[in-house]
C-alpha cells in the first residue's frame, strides 16, 4: 500500500505539471506500472521543513545540474524516475523548482537503504546528486513553482499515507 501510494503521489505530479510531450511519453508507463515513480522532497538537514531544502538545480543551457542529497525516499534506487524538488533561487518558497529526474542519468548515487523496524517490502533511502544533468524539458511546472506543487501533491498524498497507517494498525 505504501509503495502504491508514493507511486501515485509522484504520478499525479507528472500528470498535472509535466510538459505535454513529457506527459505523453512518461505517463502511460507510470499508469501501466511499467515504470515505478518516487517522490523526493525531504533532505537530511531540512527535516519536515520542506522550504529549507538545499539540493541545487543550476541552469546550464538546456539542462539543470543537480547537486545535493535527498533523504527518506520511498523506492530510492529502484524507481525509474523521481519527482525531485530542488533550489533554483534564493527565495524561501518561490526559489524551489520541481523536476522529473530519470533514474538512469549519470551523477545519481543510491547509498544502501535505511534499516527499518517495519514496512520491509518498501525500501527507503537517499539519492545523492553529483553534477547530475536533467534536461530542462523535464521541469514540472514553471521554475520557482516547486514548493506549491509539492504542497498540493502532499494534500492528497496524506490521505494515502493515513490509509496505510489505518491498515497497519
mmCIF file of C-alpha atoms in Angstrom:
data_model
loop_
_atom_site.group_PDB
_atom_site.id
_atom_site.type_symbol
_atom_site.label_atom_id
_atom_site.label_comp_id
_atom_site.label_asym_id
_atom_site.label_seq_id
_atom_site.Cartn_x
_atom_site.Cartn_y
_atom_site.Cartn_z
ATOM 1 C CA UNK A 1 0.000 0.000 0.000
ATOM 2 C CA UNK A 2 2.764 2.457 0.861
ATOM 3 C CA UNK A 3 4.608 1.761 -2.394
ATOM 4 C CA UNK A 4 1.451 2.305 -4.417
ATOM 5 C CA UNK A 5 0.604 5.468 -2.502
ATOM 6 C CA UNK A 6 4.013 7.044 -3.172
ATOM 7 C CA UNK A 7 3.969 5.955 -6.824
ATOM 8 C CA UNK A 8 0.551 7.582 -7.289
ATOM 9 C CA UNK A 9 1.696 10.737 -5.479
ATOM 10 C CA UNK A 10 4.580 11.174 -7.948
ATOM 11 C CA UNK A 11 2.469 10.108 -10.938
ATOM 12 C CA UNK A 12 -0.115 12.767 -10.068
ATOM 13 C CA UNK A 13 2.570 15.453 -10.180
ATOM 14 C CA UNK A 14 3.662 14.275 -13.642
ATOM 15 C CA UNK A 15 0.033 14.190 -14.835
ATOM 16 C CA UNK A 16 -0.658 17.702 -13.586
ATOM 17 C CA UNK A 17 2.595 19.553 -14.271
ATOM 18 C CA UNK A 18 4.725 17.866 -16.966
ATOM 19 C CA UNK A 19 5.027 19.434 -20.414
ATOM 20 C CA UNK A 20 2.675 17.792 -22.947
ATOM 21 C CA UNK A 21 5.457 15.873 -24.756
ATOM 22 C CA UNK A 22 6.882 14.535 -21.481
ATOM 23 C CA UNK A 23 3.407 13.644 -20.238
ATOM 24 C CA UNK A 24 2.700 11.742 -23.487
ATOM 25 C CA UNK A 25 5.972 9.818 -23.176
ATOM 26 C CA UNK A 26 6.104 9.112 -19.434
ATOM 27 C CA UNK A 27 2.534 8.974 -18.140
ATOM 28 C CA UNK A 28 1.451 5.773 -19.971
ATOM 29 C CA UNK A 29 4.498 3.990 -18.498
ATOM 30 C CA UNK A 30 3.650 5.172 -14.998
ATOM 31 C CA UNK A 31 -0.048 4.371 -15.258
ATOM 32 C CA UNK A 32 0.541 0.883 -16.703
ATOM 33 C CA UNK A 33 3.049 0.000 -13.995
ATOM 34 C CA UNK A 34 5.879 -0.406 -16.499
ATOM 35 C CA UNK A 35 7.682 2.349 -14.587
ATOM 36 C CA UNK A 36 7.847 2.994 -10.844
ATOM 37 C CA UNK A 37 7.956 6.611 -9.633
ATOM 38 C CA UNK A 38 9.253 8.166 -6.427
ATOM 39 C CA UNK A 39 8.715 11.500 -4.660
ATOM 40 C CA UNK A 40 11.887 13.261 -3.432
ATOM 41 C CA UNK A 41 11.276 16.270 -1.218
ATOM 42 C CA UNK A 42 12.947 15.646 2.155
ATOM 43 C CA UNK A 43 16.625 16.177 2.914
ATOM 44 C CA UNK A 44 18.896 15.142 5.797
ATOM 45 C CA UNK A 45 19.170 18.682 7.210
ATOM 46 C CA UNK A 46 15.692 20.025 6.452
ATOM 47 C CA UNK A 47 13.549 17.609 8.465
ATOM 48 C CA UNK A 48 9.888 18.417 7.971
ATOM 49 C CA UNK A 49 10.654 21.993 6.846
ATOM 50 C CA UNK A 50 10.392 21.490 3.096
ATOM 51 C CA UNK A 51 11.170 25.138 2.350
ATOM 52 C CA UNK A 52 14.666 24.784 3.812
ATOM 53 C CA UNK A 53 15.866 22.265 1.221
ATOM 54 C CA UNK A 54 19.331 22.877 -0.208
ATOM 55 C CA UNK A 55 19.680 20.479 -3.162
ATOM 56 C CA UNK A 56 20.512 22.812 -6.046
ATOM 57 C CA UNK A 57 19.469 22.719 -9.674
ATOM 58 C CA UNK A 58 21.534 25.257 -11.610
ATOM 59 C CA UNK A 59 20.553 26.016 -15.190
ATOM 60 C CA UNK A 60 23.257 25.318 -17.770
ATOM 61 C CA UNK A 61 21.860 25.790 -21.273
ATOM 62 C CA UNK A 62 19.157 23.215 -21.870
ATOM 63 C CA UNK A 63 19.887 21.250 -18.678
ATOM 64 C CA UNK A 64 19.738 21.641 -14.924
ATOM 65 C CA UNK A 65 22.807 20.472 -12.998
ATOM 66 C CA UNK A 66 21.770 18.870 -9.709
ATOM 67 C CA UNK A 67 23.874 18.709 -6.557
ATOM 68 C CA UNK A 68 22.717 17.666 -3.111
ATOM 69 C CA UNK A 69 21.141 14.832 -1.141
ATOM 70 C CA UNK A 70 17.529 13.741 -0.815
ATOM 71 C CA UNK A 71 16.556 11.569 2.157
ATOM 72 C CA UNK A 72 13.813 9.151 3.187
ATOM 73 C CA UNK A 73 12.852 8.478 -0.433
ATOM 74 C CA UNK A 74 10.480 5.550 -0.880
ATOM 75 C CA UNK A 75 11.731 3.443 -3.841
ATOM 76 C CA UNK A 76 15.214 5.065 -3.757
ATOM 77 C CA UNK A 77 17.430 3.144 -6.126
ATOM 78 C CA UNK A 78 14.502 1.129 -7.539
ATOM 79 C CA UNK A 79 12.318 3.785 -9.180
ATOM 80 C CA UNK A 80 12.518 4.547 -12.876
ATOM 81 C CA UNK A 81 12.008 8.272 -12.275
ATOM 82 C CA UNK A 82 11.984 10.687 -9.356
ATOM 83 C CA UNK A 83 9.834 13.763 -8.838
ATOM 84 C CA UNK A 84 12.531 15.872 -7.194
ATOM 85 C CA UNK A 85 12.334 19.319 -5.627
ATOM 86 C CA UNK A 86 15.446 21.499 -5.890
ATOM 87 C CA UNK A 87 16.554 25.010 -5.097
ATOM 88 C CA UNK A 88 16.788 27.249 -8.184
ATOM 89 C CA UNK A 89 16.555 30.600 -6.421
ATOM 90 C CA UNK A 90 17.139 32.273 -3.079
ATOM 91 C CA UNK A 91 13.531 32.938 -2.039
ATOM 92 C CA UNK A 92 12.462 30.515 0.682
ATOM 93 C CA UNK A 93 9.438 29.136 -1.195
ATOM 94 C CA UNK A 94 9.496 30.680 -4.686
ATOM 95 C CA UNK A 95 13.087 29.523 -5.154
ATOM 96 C CA UNK A 96 12.131 25.838 -5.427
ATOM 97 C CA UNK A 97 11.543 24.010 -8.716
ATOM 98 C CA UNK A 98 10.164 20.534 -9.420
ATOM 99 C CA UNK A 99 11.947 18.230 -11.863
ATOM 100 C CA UNK A 100 11.264 14.770 -13.232
ATOM 101 C CA UNK A 101 14.611 13.023 -12.859
ATOM 102 C CA UNK A 102 15.146 9.840 -14.894
ATOM 103 C CA UNK A 103 16.844 7.144 -12.807
ATOM 104 C CA UNK A 104 19.424 6.288 -15.453
ATOM 105 C CA UNK A 105 21.195 9.635 -15.697
ATOM 106 C CA UNK A 106 24.830 9.944 -14.695
ATOM 107 C CA UNK A 107 25.504 11.611 -11.360
ATOM 108 C CA UNK A 108 22.847 9.854 -9.264
ATOM 109 C CA UNK A 109 24.080 7.676 -6.415
ATOM 110 C CA UNK A 110 21.972 5.484 -4.149
ATOM 111 C CA UNK A 111 23.598 4.623 -0.812
ATOM 112 C CA UNK A 112 22.371 1.475 0.979
ATOM 113 C CA UNK A 113 18.728 1.733 2.049
ATOM 114 C CA UNK A 114 17.657 2.561 5.594
ATOM 115 C CA UNK A 115 17.285 -0.171 8.209
ATOM 116 C CA UNK A 116 13.694 -0.088 9.416
ATOM 117 C CA UNK A 117 11.631 -1.926 12.006
ATOM 118 C CA UNK A 118 8.707 -2.448 9.651
ATOM 119 C CA UNK A 119 7.451 -1.939 6.104
ATOM 120 C CA UNK A 120 10.332 -4.080 4.859
ATOM 121 C CA UNK A 121 8.840 -4.509 1.384
ATOM 122 C CA UNK A 122 9.035 -0.734 0.863
ATOM 123 C CA UNK A 123 12.677 0.375 0.611
ATOM 124 C CA UNK A 124 13.576 3.831 1.888
ATOM 125 C CA UNK A 125 16.858 5.538 1.104
ATOM 126 C CA UNK A 126 18.839 8.519 -0.077
ATOM 127 C CA UNK A 127 19.588 9.937 -3.504
ATOM 128 C CA UNK A 128 22.902 11.738 -3.846
ATOM 129 C CA UNK A 129 23.160 14.071 -6.840
ATOM 130 C CA UNK A 130 26.668 14.902 -8.067
ATOM 131 C CA UNK A 131 26.542 17.067 -11.169
ATOM 132 C CA UNK A 132 23.545 15.098 -12.451
ATOM 133 C CA UNK A 133 22.191 16.692 -15.631
ATOM 134 C CA UNK A 134 18.437 16.806 -16.213
ATOM 135 C CA UNK A 135 17.021 18.250 -19.442
ATOM 136 C CA UNK A 136 15.009 21.441 -18.912
ATOM 137 C CA UNK A 137 12.092 19.784 -20.719
ATOM 138 C CA UNK A 138 11.695 17.576 -17.607
ATOM 139 C CA UNK A 139 10.847 20.560 -15.438
ATOM 140 C CA UNK A 140 7.445 20.147 -13.803
ATOM 141 C CA UNK A 141 5.544 23.428 -13.878
ATOM 142 C CA UNK A 142 7.424 26.695 -14.076
ATOM 143 C CA UNK A 143 10.721 27.491 -12.425
ATOM 144 C CA UNK A 144 10.003 28.597 -8.866
ATOM 145 C CA UNK A 145 6.619 26.817 -8.630
ATOM 146 C CA UNK A 146 8.027 23.717 -6.935
ATOM 147 C CA UNK A 147 7.024 24.471 -3.354
ATOM 148 C CA UNK A 148 3.386 24.940 -4.316
ATOM 149 C CA UNK A 149 3.492 21.769 -6.405
ATOM 150 C CA UNK A 150 4.994 19.823 -3.502
ATOM 151 C CA UNK A 151 2.375 21.037 -1.042
ATOM 152 C CA UNK A 152 -0.524 20.398 -3.457
ATOM 153 C CA UNK A 153 0.701 16.839 -4.032
ATOM 154 C CA UNK A 154 1.015 16.205 -0.312
ATOM 155 C CA UNK A 155 -2.597 17.270 0.248
ATOM 156 C CA UNK A 156 -3.787 14.086 -1.453
ATOM 157 C CA UNK A 157 -0.702 12.090 -0.508
ATOM 158 C CA UNK A 158 -1.525 12.461 3.177
ATOM 159 C CA UNK A 159 -4.778 10.594 2.563
ATOM 160 C CA UNK A 160 -2.887 7.654 1.103
ATOM 161 C CA UNK A 161 -0.432 7.557 3.989
ATOM 162 C CA UNK A 162 -3.283 7.841 6.513
ATOM 163 C CA UNK A 163 -4.958 4.873 4.837
ATOM 164 C CA UNK A 164 -1.728 2.898 5.143
ATOM 165 C CA UNK A 165 -1.472 3.775 8.842
ATOM 166 C CA UNK A 166 -5.040 2.631 9.487
ATOM 167 C CA UNK A 167 -4.368 -0.606 7.642
ATOM 168 C CA UNK A 168 -1.220 -1.250 9.648
ATOM 169 C CA UNK A 169 -2.975 -0.569 12.938
#
